[in-house]
PDB file of N, CA and C in Angstrom:
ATOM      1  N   UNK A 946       0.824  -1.192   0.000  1.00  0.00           N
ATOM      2  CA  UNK A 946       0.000   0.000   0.000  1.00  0.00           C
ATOM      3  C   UNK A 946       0.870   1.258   0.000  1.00  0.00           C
ATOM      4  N   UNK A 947       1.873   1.222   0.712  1.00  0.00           N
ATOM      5  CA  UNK A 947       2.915   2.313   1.308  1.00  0.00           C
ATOM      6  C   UNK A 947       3.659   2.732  -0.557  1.00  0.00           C
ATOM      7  N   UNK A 948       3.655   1.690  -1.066  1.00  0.00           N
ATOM      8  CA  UNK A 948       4.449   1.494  -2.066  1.00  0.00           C
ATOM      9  C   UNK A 948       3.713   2.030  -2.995  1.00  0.00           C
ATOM     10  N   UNK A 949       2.620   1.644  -3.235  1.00  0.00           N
ATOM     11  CA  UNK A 949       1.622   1.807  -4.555  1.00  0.00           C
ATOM     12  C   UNK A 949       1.615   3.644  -4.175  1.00  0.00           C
ATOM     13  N   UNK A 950       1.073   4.258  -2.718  1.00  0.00           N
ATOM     14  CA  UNK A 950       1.103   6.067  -2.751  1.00  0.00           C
ATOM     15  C   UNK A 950       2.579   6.993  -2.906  1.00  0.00           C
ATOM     16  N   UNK A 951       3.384   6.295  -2.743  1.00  0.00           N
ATOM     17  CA  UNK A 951       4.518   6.509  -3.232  1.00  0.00           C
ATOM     18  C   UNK A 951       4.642   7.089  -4.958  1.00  0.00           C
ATOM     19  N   UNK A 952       4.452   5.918  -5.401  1.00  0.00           N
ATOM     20  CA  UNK A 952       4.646   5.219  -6.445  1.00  0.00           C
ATOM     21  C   UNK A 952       3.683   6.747  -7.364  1.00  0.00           C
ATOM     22  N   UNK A 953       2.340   6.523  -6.975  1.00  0.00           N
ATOM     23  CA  UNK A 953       1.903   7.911  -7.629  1.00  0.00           C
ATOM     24  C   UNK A 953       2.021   9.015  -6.756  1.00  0.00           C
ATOM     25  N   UNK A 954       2.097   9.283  -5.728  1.00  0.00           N
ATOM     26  CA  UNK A 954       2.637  10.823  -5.208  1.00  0.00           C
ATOM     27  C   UNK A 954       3.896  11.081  -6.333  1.00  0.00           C
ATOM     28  N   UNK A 955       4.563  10.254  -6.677  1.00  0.00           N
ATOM     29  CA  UNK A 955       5.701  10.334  -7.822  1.00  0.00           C
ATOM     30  C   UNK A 955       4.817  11.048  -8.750  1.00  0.00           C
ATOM     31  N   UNK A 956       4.147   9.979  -9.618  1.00  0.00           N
ATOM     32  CA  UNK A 956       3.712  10.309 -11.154  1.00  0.00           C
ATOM     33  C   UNK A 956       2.680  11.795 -10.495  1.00  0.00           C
ATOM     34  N   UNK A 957       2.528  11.937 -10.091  1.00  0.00           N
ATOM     35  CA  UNK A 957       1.325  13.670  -9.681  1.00  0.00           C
ATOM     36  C   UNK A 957       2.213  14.305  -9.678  1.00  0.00           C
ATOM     37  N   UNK A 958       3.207  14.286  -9.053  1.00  0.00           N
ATOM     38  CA  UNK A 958       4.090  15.028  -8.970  1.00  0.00           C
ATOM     39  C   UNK A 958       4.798  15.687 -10.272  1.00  0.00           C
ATOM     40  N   UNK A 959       5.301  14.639 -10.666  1.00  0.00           N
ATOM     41  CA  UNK A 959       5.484  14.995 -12.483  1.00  0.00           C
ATOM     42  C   UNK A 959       4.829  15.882 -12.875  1.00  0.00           C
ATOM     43  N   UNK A 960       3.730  14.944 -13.239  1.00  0.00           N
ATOM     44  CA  UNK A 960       2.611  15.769 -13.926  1.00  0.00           C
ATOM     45  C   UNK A 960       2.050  17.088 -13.723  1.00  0.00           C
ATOM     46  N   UNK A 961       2.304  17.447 -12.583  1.00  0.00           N
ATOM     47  CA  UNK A 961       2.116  18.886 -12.052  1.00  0.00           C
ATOM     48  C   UNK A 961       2.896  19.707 -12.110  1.00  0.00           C
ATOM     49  N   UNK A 962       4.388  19.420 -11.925  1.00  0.00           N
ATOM     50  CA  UNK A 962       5.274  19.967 -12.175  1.00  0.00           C
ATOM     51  C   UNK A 962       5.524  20.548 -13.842  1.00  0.00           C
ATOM     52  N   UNK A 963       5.537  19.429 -14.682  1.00  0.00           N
ATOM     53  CA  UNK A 963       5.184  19.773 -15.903  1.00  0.00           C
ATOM     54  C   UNK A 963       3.864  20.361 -16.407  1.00  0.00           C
ATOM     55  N   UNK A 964       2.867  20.538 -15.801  1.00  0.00           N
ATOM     56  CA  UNK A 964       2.107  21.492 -16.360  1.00  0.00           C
ATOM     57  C   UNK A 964       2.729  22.813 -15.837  1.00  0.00           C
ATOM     58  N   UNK A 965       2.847  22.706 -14.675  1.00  0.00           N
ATOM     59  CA  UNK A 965       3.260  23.990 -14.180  1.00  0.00           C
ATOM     60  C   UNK A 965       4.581  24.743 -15.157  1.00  0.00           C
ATOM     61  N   UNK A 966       5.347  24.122 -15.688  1.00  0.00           N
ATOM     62  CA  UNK A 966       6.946  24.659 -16.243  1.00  0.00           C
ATOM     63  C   UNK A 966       5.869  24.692 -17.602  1.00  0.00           C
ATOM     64  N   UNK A 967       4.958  24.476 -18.326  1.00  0.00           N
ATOM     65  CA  UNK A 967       4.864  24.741 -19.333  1.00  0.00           C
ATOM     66  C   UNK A 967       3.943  26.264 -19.380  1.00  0.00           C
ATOM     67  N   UNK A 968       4.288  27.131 -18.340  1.00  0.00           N
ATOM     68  CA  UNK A 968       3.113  28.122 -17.961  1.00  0.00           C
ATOM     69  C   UNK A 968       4.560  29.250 -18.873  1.00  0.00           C
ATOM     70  N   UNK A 969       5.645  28.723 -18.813  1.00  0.00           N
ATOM     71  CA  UNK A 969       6.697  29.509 -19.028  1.00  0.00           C
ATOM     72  C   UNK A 969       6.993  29.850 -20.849  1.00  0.00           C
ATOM     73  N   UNK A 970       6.948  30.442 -21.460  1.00  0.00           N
ATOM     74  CA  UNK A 970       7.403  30.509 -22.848  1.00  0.00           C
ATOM     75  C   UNK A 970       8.090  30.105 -23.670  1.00  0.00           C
ATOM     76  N   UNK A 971       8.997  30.247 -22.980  1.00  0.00           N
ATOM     77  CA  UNK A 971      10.717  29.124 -23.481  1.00  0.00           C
ATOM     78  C   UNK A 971      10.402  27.823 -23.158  1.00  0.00           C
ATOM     79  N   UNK A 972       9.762  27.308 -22.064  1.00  0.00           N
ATOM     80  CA  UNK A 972       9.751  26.370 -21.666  1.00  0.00           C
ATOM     81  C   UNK A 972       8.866  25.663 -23.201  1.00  0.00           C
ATOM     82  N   UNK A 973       7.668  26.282 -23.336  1.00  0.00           N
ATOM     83  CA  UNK A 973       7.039  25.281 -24.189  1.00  0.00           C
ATOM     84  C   UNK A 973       7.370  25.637 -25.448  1.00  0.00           C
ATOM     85  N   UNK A 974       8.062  26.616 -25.606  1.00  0.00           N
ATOM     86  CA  UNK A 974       8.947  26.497 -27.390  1.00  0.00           C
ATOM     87  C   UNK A 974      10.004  25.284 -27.504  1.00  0.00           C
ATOM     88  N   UNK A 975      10.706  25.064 -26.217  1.00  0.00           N
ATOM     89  CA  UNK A 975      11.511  24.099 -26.282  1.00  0.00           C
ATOM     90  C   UNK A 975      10.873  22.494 -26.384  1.00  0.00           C
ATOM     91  N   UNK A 976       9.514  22.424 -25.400  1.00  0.00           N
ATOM     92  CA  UNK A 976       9.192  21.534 -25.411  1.00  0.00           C
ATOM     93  C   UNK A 976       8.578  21.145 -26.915  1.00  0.00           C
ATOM     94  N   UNK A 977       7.817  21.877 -27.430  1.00  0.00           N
ATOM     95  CA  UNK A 977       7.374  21.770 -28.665  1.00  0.00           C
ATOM     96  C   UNK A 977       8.186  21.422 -29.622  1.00  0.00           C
ATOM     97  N   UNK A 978       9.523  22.072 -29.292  1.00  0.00           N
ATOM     98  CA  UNK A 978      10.947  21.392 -30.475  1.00  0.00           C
ATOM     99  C   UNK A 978      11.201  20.092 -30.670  1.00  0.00           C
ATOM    100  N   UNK A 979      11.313  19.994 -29.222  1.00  0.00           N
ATOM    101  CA  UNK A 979      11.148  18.299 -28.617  1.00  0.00           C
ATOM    102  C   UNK A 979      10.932  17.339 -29.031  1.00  0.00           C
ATOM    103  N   UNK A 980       9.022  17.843 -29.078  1.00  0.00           N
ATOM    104  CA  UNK A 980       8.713  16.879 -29.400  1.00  0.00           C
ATOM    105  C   UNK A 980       8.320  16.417 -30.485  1.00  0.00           C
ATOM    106  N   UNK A 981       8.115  18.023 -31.648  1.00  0.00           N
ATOM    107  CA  UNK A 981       8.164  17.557 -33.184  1.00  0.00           C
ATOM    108  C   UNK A 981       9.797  16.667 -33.536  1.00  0.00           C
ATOM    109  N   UNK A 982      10.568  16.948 -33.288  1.00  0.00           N
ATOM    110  CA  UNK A 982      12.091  16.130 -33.208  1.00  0.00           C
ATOM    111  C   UNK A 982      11.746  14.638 -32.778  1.00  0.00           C
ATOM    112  N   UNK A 983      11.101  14.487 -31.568  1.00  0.00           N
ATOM    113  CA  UNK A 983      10.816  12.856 -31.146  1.00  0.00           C
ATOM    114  C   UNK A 983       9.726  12.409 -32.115  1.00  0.00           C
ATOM    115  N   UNK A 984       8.648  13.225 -32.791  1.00  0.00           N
ATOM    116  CA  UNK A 984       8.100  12.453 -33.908  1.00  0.00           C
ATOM    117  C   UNK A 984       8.864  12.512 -35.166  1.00  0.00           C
ATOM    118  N   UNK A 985       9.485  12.966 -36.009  1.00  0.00           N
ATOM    119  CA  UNK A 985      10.181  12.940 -36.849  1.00  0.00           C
ATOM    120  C   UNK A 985      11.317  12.085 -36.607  1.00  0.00           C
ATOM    121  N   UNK A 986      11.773  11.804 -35.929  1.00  0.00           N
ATOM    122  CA  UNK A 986      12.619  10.438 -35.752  1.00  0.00           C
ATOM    123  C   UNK A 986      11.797   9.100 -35.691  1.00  0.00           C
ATOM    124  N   UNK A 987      10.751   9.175 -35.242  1.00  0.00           N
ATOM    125  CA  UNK A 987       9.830   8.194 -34.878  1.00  0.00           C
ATOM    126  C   UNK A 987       9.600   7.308 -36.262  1.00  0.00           C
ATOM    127  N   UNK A 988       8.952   8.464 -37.035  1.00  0.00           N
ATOM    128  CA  UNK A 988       8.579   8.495 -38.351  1.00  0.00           C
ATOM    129  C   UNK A 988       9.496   7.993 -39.205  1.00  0.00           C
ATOM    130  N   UNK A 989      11.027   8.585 -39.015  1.00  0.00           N
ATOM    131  CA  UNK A 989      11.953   8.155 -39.904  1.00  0.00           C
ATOM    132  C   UNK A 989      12.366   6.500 -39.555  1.00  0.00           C
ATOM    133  N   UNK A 990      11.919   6.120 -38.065  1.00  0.00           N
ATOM    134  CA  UNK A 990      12.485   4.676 -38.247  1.00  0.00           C
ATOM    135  C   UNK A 990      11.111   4.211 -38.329  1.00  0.00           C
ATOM    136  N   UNK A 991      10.208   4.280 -38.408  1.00  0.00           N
ATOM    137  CA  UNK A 991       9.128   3.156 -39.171  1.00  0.00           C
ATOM    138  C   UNK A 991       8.736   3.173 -40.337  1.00  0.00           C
ATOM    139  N   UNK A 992       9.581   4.058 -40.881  1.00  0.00           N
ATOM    140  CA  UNK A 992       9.743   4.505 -42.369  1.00  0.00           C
ATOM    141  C   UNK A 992      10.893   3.364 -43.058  1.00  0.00           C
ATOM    142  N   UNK A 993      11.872   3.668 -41.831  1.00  0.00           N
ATOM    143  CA  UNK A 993      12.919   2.637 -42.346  1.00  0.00           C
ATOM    144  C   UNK A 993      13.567   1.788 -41.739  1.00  0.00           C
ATOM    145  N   UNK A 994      13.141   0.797 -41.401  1.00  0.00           N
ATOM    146  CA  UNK A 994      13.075   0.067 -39.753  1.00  0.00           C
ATOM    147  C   UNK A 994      14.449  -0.033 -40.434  1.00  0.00           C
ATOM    148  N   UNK A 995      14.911  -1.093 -41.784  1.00  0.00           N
ATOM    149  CA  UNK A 995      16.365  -1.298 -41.555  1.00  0.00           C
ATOM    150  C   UNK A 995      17.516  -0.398 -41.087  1.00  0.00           C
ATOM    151  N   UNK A 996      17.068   0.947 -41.544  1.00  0.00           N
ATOM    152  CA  UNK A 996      18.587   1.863 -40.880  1.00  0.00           C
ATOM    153  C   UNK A 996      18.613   1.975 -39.649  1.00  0.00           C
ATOM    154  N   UNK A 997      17.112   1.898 -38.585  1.00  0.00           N
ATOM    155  CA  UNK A 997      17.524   1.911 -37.398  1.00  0.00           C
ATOM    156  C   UNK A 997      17.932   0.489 -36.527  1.00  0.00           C
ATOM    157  N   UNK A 998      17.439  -0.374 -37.260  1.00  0.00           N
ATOM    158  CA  UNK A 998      18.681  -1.494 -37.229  1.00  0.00           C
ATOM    159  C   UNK A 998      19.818  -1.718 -37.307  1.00  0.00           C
ATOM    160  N   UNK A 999      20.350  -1.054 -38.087  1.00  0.00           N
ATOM    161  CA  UNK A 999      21.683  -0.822 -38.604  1.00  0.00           C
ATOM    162  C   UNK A 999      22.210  -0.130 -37.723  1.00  0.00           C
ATOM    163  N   UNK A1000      21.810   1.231 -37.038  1.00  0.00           N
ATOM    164  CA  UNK A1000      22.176   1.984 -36.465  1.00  0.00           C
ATOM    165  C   UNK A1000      21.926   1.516 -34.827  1.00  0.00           C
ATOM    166  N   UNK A1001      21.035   0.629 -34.921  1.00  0.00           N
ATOM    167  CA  UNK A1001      21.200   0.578 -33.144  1.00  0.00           C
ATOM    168  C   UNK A1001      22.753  -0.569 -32.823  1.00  0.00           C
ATOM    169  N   UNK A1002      22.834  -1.846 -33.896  1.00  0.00           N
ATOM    170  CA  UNK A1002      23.928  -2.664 -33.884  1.00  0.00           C
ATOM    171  C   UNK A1002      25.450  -1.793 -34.023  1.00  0.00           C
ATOM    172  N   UNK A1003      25.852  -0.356 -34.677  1.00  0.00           N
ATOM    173  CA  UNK A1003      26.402   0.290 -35.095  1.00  0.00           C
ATOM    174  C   UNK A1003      27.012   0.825 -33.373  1.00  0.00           C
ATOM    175  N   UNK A1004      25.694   0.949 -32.761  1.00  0.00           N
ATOM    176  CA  UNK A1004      25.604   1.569 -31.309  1.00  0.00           C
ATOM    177  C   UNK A1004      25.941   0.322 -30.768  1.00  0.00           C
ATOM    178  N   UNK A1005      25.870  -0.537 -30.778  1.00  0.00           N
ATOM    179  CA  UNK A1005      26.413  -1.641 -29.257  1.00  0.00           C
ATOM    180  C   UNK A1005      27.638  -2.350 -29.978  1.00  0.00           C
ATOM    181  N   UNK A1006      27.720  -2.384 -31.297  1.00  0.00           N
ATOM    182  CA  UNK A1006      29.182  -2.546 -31.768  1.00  0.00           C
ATOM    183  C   UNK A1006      30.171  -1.420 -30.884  1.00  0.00           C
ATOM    184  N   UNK A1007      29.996   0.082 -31.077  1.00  0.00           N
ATOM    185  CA  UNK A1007      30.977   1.254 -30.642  1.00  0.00           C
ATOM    186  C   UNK A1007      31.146   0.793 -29.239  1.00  0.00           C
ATOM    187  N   UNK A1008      30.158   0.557 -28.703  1.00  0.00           N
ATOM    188  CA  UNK A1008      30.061   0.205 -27.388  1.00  0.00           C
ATOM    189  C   UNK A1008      30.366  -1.374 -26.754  1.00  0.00           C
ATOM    190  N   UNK A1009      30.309  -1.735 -27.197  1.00  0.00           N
ATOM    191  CA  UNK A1009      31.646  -3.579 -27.277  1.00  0.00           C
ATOM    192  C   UNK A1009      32.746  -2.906 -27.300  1.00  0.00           C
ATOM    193  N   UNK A1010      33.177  -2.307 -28.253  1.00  0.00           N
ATOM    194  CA  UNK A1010      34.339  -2.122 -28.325  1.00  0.00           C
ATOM    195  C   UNK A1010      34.794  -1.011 -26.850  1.00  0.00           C
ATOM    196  N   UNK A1011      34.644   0.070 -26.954  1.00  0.00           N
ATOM    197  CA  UNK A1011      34.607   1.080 -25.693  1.00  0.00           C
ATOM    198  C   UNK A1011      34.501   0.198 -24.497  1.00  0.00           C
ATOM    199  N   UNK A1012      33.911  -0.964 -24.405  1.00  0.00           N
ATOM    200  CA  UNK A1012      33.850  -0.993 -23.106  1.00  0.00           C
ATOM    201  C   UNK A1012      34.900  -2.168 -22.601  1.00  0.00           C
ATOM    202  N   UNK A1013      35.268  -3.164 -24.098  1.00  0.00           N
ATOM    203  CA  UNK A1013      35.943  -3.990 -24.120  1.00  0.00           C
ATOM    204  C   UNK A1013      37.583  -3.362 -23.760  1.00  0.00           C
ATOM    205  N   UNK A1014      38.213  -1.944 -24.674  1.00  0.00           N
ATOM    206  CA  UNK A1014      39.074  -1.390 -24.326  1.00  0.00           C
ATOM    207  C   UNK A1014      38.861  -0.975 -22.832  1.00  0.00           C
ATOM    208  N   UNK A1015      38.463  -0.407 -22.350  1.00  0.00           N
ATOM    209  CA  UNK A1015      38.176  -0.195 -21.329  1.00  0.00           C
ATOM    210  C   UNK A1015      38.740  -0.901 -19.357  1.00  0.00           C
ATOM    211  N   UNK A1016      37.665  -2.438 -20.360  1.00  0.00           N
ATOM    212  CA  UNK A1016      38.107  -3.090 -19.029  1.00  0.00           C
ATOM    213  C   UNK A1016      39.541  -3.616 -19.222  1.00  0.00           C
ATOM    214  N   UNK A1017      40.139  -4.067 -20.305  1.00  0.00           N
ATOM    215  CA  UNK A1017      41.504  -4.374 -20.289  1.00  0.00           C
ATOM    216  C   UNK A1017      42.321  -3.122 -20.076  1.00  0.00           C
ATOM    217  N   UNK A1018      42.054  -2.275 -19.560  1.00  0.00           N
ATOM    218  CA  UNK A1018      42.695  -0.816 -19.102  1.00  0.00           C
ATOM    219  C   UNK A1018      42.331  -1.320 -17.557  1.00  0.00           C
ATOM    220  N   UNK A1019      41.512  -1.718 -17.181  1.00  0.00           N
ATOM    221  CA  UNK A1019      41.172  -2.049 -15.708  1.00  0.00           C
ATOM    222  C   UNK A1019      42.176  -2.982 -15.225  1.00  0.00           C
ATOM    223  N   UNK A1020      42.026  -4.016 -15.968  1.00  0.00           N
ATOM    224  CA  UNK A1020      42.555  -5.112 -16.159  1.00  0.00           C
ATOM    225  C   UNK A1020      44.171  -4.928 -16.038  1.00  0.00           C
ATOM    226  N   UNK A1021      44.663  -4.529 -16.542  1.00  0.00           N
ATOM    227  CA  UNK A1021      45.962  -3.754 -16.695  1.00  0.00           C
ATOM    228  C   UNK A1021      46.510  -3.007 -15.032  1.00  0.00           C
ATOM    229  N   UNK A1022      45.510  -1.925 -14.702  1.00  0.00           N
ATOM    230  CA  UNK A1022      45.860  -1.595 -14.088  1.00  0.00           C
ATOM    231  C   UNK A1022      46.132  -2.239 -12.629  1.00  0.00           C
ATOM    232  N   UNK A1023      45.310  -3.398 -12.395  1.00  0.00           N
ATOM    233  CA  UNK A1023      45.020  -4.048 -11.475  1.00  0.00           C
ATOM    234  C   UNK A1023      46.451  -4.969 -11.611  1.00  0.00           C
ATOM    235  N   UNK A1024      46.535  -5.883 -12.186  1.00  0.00           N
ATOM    236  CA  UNK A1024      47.932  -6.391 -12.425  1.00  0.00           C
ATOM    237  C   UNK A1024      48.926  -5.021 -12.255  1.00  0.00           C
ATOM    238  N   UNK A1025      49.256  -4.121 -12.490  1.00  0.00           N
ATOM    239  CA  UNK A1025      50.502  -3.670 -11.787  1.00  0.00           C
ATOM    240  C   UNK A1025      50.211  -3.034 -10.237  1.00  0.00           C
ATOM    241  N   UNK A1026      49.398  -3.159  -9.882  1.00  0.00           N
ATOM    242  CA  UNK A1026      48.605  -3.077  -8.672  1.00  0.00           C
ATOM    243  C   UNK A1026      49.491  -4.350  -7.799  1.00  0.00           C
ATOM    244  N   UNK A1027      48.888  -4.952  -8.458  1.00  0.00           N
ATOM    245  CA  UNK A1027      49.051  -6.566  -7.414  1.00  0.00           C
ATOM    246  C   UNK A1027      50.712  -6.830  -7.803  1.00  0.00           C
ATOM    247  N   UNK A1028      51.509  -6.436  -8.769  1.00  0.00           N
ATOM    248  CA  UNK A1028      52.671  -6.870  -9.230  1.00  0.00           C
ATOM    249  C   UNK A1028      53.290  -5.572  -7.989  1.00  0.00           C
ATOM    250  N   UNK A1029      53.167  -4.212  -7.793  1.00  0.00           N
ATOM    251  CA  UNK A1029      53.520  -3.516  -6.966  1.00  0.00           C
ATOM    252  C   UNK A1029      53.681  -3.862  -5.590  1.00  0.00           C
ATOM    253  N   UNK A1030      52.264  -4.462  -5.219  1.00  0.00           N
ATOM    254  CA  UNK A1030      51.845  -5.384  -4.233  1.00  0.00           C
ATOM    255  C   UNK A1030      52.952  -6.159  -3.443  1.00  0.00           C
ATOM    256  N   UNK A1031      53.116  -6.630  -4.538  1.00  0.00           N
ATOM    257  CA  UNK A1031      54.014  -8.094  -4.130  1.00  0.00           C
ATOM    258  C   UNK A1031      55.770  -7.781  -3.749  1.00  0.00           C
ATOM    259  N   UNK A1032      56.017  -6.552  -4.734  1.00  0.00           N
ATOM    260  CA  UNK A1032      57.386  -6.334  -4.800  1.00  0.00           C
ATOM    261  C   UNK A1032      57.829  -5.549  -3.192  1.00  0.00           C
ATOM    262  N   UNK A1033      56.525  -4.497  -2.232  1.00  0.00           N
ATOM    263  CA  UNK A1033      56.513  -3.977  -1.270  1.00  0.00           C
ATOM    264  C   UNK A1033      56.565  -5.627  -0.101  1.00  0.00           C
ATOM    265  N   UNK A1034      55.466  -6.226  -0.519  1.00  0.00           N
ATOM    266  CA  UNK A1034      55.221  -7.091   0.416  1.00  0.00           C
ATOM    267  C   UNK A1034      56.766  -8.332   0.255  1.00  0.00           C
ATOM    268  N   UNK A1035      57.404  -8.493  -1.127  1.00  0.00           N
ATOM    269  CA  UNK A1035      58.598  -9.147  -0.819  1.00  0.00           C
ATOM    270  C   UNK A1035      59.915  -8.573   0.189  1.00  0.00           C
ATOM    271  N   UNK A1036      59.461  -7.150  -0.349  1.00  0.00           N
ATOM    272  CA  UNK A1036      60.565  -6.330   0.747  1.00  0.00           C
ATOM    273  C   UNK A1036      60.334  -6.305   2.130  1.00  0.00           C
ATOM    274  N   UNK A1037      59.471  -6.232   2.673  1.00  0.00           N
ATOM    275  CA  UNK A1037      58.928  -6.056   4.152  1.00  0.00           C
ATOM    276  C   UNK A1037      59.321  -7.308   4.509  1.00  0.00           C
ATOM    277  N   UNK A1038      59.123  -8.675   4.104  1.00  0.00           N
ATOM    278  CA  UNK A1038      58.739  -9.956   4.508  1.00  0.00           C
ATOM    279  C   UNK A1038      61.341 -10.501   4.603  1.00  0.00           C
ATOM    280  N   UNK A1039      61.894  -9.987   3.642  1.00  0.00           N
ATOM    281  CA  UNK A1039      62.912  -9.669   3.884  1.00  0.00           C
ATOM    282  C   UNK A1039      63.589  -8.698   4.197  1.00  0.00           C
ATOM    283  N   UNK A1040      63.026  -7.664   4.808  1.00  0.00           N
ATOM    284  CA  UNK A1040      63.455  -6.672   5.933  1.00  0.00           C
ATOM    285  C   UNK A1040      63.348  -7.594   7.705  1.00  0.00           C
ATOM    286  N   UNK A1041      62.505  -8.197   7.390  1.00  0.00           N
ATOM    287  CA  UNK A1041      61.922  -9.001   8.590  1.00  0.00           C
ATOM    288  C   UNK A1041      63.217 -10.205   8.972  1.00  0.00           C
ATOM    289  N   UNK A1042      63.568 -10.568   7.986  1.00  0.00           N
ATOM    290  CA  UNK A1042      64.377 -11.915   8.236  1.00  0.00           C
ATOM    291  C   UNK A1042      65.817 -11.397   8.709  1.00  0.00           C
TER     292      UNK A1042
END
């Protein structure tokens, strides 16, 4: 129950808020830009489902890659981490002896 008035005290909230910001001028020239822009894209991919096919694989290809470089940069760094590691912890362990 706690969850569900939450849940819309949220969405009212929105919704009020955005009527309210559209009382502003700029506000609804921008919004209006918006959202002729979000239909005209809309339009252009059910116009041409293959390019936005093309283009969403185009997007998680860039992003395989980006993220693949990435973690072997992690990867990397962590090994001279632990290789640092070891060279402090060989010294201490024969400072000791």
């Amino acid at each position: 129950m706690g969850k569900r008035k939450l849940i819309t005290g949220i969405v009212v909230g929105a919704v009020v808020g955005g009527i309210t910001a559209l009382f502003d001028g700029d506000t609804r020239s921008y919004t209006k830009q918006r959202i002729s822009r979000c239909k005209d894209m809309s339009s252009h991919v059910v116009r041409n489902p293959a390019d936005a096919v093309n283009n969403v694989k185009q997007s998680v290809d860039k992003f395989y890659e980006t993220f693949s470089y990435q973690a072997e940069n992690a990867v990397n760094a962590l090994e001279q981490v632990e290789q640092t590691l070891g060279t402090v912890s060989d010294k201490l362990s024969s400072k000791r002896k």
